[in-house]
mmCIF file of C-alpha atoms in Angstrom:
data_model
loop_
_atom_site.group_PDB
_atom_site.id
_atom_site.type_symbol
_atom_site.label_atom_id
_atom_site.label_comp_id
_atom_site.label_asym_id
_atom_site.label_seq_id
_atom_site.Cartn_x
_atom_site.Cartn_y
_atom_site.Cartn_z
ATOM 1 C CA UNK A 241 135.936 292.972 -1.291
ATOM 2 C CA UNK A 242 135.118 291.465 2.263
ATOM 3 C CA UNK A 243 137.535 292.780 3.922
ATOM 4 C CA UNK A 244 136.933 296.713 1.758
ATOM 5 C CA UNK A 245 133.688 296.589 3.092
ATOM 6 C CA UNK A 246 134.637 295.655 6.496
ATOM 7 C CA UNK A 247 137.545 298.595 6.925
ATOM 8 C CA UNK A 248 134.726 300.875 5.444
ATOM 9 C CA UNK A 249 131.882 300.201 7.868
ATOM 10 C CA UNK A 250 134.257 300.026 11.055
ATOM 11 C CA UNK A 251 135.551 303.498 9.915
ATOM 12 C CA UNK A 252 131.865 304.359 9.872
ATOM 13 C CA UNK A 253 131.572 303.413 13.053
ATOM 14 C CA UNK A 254 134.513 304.906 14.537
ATOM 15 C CA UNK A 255 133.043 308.481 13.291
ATOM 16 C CA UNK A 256 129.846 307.522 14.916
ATOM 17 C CA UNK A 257 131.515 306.815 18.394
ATOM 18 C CA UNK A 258 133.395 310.026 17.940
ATOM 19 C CA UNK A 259 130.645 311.890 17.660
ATOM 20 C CA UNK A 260 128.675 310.169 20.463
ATOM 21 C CA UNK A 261 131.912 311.035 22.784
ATOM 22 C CA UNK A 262 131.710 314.915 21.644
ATOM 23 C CA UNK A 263 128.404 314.876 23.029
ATOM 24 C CA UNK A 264 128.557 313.053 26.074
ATOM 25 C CA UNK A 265 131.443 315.652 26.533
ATOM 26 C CA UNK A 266 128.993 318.137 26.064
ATOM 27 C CA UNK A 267 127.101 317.089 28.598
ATOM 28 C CA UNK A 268 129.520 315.994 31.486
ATOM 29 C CA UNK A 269 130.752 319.765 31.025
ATOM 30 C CA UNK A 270 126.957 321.191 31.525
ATOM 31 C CA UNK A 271 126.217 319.124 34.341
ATOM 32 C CA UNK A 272 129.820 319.782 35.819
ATOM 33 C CA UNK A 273 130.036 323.236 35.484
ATOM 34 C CA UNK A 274 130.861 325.127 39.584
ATOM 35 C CA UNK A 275 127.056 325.067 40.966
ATOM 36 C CA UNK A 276 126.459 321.889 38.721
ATOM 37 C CA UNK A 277 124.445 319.012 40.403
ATOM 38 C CA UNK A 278 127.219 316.464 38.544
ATOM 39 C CA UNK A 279 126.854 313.043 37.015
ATOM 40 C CA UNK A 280 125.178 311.923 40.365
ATOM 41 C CA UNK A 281 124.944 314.477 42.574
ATOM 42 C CA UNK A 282 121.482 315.170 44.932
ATOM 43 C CA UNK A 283 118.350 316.986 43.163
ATOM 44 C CA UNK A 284 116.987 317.810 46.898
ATOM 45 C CA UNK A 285 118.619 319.809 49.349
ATOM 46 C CA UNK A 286 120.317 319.124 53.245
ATOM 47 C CA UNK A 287 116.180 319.422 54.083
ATOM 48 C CA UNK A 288 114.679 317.298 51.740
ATOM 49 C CA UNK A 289 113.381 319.554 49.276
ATOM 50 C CA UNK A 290 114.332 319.963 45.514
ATOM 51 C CA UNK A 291 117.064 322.279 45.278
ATOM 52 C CA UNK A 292 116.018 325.940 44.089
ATOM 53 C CA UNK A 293 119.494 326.397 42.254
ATOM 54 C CA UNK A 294 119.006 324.320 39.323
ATOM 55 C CA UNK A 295 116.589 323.066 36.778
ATOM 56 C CA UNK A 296 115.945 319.477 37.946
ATOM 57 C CA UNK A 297 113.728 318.647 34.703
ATOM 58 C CA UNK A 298 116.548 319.431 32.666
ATOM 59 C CA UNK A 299 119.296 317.483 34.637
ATOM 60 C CA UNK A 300 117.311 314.690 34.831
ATOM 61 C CA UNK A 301 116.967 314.609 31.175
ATOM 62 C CA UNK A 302 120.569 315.469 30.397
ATOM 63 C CA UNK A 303 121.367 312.585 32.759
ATOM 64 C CA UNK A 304 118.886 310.342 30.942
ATOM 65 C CA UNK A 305 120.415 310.605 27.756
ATOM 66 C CA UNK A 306 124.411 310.503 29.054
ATOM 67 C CA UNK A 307 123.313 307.011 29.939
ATOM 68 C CA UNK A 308 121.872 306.207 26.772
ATOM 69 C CA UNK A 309 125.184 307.470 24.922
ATOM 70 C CA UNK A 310 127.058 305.750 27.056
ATOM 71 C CA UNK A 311 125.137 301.930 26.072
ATOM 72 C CA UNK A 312 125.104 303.400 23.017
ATOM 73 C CA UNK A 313 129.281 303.934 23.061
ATOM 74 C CA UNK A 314 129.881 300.699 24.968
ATOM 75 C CA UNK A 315 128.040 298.550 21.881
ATOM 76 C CA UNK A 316 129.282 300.649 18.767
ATOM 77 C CA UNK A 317 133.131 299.942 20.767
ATOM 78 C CA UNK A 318 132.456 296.481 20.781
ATOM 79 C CA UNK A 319 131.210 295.944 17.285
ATOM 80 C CA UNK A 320 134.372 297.942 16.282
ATOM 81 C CA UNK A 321 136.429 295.662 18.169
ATOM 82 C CA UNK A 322 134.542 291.942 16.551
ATOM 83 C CA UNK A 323 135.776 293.933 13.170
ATOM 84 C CA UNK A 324 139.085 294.579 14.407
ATOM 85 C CA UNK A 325 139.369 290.598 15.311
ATOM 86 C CA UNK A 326 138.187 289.415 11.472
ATOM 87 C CA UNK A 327 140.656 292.222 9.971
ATOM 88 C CA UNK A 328 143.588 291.125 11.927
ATOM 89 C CA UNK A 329 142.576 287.062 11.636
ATOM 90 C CA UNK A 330 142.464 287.912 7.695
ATOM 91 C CA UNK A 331 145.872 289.839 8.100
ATOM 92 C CA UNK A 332 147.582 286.893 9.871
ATOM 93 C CA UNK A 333 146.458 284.224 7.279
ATOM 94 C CA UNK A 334 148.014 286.048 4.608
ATOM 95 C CA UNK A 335 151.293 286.373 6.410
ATOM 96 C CA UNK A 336 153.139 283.467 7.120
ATOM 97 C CA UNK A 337 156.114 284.634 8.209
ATOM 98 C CA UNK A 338 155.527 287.322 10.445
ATOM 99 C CA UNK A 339 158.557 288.607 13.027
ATOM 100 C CA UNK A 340 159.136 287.026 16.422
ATOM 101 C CA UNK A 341 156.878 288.824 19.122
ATOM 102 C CA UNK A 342 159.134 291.590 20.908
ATOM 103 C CA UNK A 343 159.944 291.454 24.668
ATOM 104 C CA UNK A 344 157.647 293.284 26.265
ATOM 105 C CA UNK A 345 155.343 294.668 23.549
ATOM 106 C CA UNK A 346 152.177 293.655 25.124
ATOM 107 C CA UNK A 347 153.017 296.371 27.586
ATOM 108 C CA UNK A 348 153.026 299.376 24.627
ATOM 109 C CA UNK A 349 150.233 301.336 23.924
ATOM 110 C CA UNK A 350 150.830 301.926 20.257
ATOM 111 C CA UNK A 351 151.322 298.621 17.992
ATOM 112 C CA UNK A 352 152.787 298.273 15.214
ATOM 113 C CA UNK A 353 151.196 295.545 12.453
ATOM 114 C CA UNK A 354 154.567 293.534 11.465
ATOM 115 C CA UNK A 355 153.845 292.473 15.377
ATOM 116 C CA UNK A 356 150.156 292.092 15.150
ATOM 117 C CA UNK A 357 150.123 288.850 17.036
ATOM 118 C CA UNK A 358 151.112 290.767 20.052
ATOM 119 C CA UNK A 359 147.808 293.264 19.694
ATOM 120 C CA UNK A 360 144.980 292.611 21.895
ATOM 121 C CA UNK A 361 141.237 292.079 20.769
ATOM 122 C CA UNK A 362 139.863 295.230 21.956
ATOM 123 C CA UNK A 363 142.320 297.700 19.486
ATOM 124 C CA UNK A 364 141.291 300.298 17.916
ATOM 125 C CA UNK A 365 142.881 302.462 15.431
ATOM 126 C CA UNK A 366 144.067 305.477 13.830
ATOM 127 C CA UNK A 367 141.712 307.539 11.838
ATOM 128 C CA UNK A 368 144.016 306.883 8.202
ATOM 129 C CA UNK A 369 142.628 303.418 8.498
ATOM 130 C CA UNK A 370 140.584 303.045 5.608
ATOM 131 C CA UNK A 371 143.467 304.167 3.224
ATOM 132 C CA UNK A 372 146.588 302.239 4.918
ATOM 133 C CA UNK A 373 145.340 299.519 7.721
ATOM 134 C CA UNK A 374 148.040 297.531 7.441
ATOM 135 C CA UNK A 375 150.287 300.375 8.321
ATOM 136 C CA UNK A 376 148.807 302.468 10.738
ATOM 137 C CA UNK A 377 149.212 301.960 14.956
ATOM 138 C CA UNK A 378 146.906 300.629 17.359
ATOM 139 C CA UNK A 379 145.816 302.184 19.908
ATOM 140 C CA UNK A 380 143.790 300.583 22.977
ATOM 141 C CA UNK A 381 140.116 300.991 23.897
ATOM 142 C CA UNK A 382 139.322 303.578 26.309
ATOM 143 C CA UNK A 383 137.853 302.145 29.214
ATOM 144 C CA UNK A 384 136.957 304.787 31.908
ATOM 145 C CA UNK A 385 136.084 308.475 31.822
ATOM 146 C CA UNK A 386 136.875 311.483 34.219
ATOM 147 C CA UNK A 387 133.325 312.775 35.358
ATOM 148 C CA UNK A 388 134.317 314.143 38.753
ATOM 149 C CA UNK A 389 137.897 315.260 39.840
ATOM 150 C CA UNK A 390 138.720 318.066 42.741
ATOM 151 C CA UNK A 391 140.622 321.257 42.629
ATOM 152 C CA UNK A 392 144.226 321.209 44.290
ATOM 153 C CA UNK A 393 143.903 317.325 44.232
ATOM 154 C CA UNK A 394 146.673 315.428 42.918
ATOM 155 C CA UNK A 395 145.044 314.230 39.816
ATOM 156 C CA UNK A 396 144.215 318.731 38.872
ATOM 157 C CA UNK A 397 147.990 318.947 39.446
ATOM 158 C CA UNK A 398 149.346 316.085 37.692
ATOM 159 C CA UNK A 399 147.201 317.331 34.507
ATOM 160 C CA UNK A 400 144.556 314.994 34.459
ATOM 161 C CA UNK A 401 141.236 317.335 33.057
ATOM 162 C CA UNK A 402 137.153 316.331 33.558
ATOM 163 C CA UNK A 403 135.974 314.429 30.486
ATOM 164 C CA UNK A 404 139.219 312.378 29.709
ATOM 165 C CA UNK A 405 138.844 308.703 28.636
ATOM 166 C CA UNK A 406 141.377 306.235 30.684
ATOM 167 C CA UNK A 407 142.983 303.916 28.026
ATOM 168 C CA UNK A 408 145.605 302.601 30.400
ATOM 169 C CA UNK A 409 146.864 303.435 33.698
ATOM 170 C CA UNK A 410 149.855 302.022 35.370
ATOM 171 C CA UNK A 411 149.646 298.390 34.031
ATOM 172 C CA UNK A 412 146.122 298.582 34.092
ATOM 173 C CA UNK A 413 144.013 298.411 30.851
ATOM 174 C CA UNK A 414 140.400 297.086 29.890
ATOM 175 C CA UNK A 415 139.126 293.695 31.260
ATOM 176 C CA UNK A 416 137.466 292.543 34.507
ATOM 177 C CA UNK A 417 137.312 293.408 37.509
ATOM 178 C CA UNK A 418 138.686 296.603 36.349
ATOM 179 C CA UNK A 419 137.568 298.915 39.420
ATOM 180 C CA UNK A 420 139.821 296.429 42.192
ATOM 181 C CA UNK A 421 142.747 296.697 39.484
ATOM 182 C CA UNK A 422 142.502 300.000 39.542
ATOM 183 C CA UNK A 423 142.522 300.783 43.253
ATOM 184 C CA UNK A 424 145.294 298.370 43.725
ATOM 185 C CA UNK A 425 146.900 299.631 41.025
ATOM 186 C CA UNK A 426 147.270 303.131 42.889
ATOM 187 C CA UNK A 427 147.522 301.976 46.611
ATOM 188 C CA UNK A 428 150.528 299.928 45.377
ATOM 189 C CA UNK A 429 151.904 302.718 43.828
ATOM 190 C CA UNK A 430 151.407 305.664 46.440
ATOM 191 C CA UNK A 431 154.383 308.378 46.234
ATOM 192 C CA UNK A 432 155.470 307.014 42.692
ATOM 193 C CA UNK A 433 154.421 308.349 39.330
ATOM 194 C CA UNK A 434 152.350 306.296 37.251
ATOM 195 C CA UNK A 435 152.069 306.204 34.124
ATOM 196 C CA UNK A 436 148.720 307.399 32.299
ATOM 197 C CA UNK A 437 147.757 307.005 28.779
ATOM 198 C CA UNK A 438 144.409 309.053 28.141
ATOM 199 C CA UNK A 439 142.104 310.110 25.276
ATOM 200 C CA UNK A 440 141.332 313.724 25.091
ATOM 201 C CA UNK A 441 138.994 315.567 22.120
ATOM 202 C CA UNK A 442 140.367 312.483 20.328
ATOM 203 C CA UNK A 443 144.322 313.052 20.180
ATOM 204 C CA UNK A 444 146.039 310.232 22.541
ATOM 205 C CA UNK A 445 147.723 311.887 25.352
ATOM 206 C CA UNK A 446 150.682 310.209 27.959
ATOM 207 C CA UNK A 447 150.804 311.366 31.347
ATOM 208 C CA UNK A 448 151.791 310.695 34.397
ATOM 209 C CA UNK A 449 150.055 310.888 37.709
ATOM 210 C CA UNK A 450 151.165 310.236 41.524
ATOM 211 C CA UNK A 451 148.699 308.473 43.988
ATOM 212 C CA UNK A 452 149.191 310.442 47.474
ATOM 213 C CA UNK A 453 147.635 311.682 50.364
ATOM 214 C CA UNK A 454 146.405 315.316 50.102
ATOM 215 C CA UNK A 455 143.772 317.474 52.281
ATOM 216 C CA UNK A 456 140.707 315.640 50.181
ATOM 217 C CA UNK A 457 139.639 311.840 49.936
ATOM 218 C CA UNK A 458 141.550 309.041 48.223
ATOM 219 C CA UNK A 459 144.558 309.687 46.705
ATOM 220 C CA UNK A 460 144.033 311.382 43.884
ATOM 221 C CA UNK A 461 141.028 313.107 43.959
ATOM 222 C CA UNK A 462 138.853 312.110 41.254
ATOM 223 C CA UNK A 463 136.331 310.019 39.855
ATOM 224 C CA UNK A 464 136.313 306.978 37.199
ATOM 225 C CA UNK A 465 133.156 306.168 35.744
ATOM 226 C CA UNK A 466 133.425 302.707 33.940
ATOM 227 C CA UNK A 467 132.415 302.541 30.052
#
């Protein structure tokens, strides 16, 4: 009945944080849009003034509340994942006899739960959950989002769109010091596809992107924002 209850309310909040990412969608597209001011971008112009061209009450206040969505995303994602931990700690008491772990699962993106001593504590999972847990995949935590990216760079090219949530890229997946990881993770890989695992309008998409040099900064022309 614990464990009913449990599946019920993380599926709960797995709708919530769905909706929460529509609308900080929403709003990363508004302030993005060509003329936009951006996620950070200056209010005031080259002279010090407030620019003319937009409507800096509004901003501000679209701004405002992206941030709260985003606290708001970060703690319903971890409460998902502390449910996640007592489902699978109740699934592996009741199996004693589960199958050796397979070479190199930890490196897969999608789990399957006859190996779920191989998945990591920040899963998530499918949205059948409720009905058939125990049989459903896994699929990792995003961990970044898209909120700036530049035409002709190699990221426009290589498919990667504004607003997509970075569940793994290259070997790289949610922990610390993610931000070093992550720029290693492409300087050590310049010329050389990488592969990208991404969350877009909630389907899972795989990708892959090449770190080079190009006429812009960096190499690949857009922006992570942490979750």
């Amino acid at each position: 009945m614990v464990a009913t209850n449990l599946k019920a309310e993380t599926f709960s909040l797995m709708e919530k944080r769905d909706a929460i990412e529509t609308e900080m969608n929403a709003i990363i597209d508004l302030l993005c849009r060509p003329g936009g001011p951006g996620i950070s971008g200056n209010l005031i112009d080259s002279e010090g003034f407030p620019r003319s061209d937009i409507d800096i009450p509004s901003v501000r206040s679209e701004r405002h509340r992206l941030s709260e969505l985003r606290n708001d995303y970060r703690d319903i994602t971890e409460k998902i994942s502390d449910n996640l931990q007592v489902l699978h700690s109740g699934r592996l008491a009741q199996n004693v006899s589960l199958p050796s772990k397979s070479p190199g699962l930890d490196n897969q993106v999608f789990h399957s739960t006859d190996t779920i001593s191989s998945i990591p504590w920040h899963a998530s999972i499918s949205e059948d959950f409720p009905s058939a847990m125990d049989e459903e995949p896994i699929v990792g935590v995003p961990f970044a989002m898209v909120d700036e990216i530049a035409d002709a760079s190699p990221a426009a090219e290589d498919g990667i769109q504004l607003g997509d949530q970075i569940v793994k890229f290259g070997n790289v997946e949610i922990g610390e010091g993610l931000l070093p990881r992550l720029s290693s993770e492409a300087q050590s890989n310049q010329g050389h596809a990488i592969p990208l695992v991404i969350m877009r309008l909630g389907a899972v998409i795989n990708l892959t992107v090449t770190p080079r040099p190009w006429h812009g900064r960096g190499l690949l022309g857009c922006h992570f924002r942490l979750l």
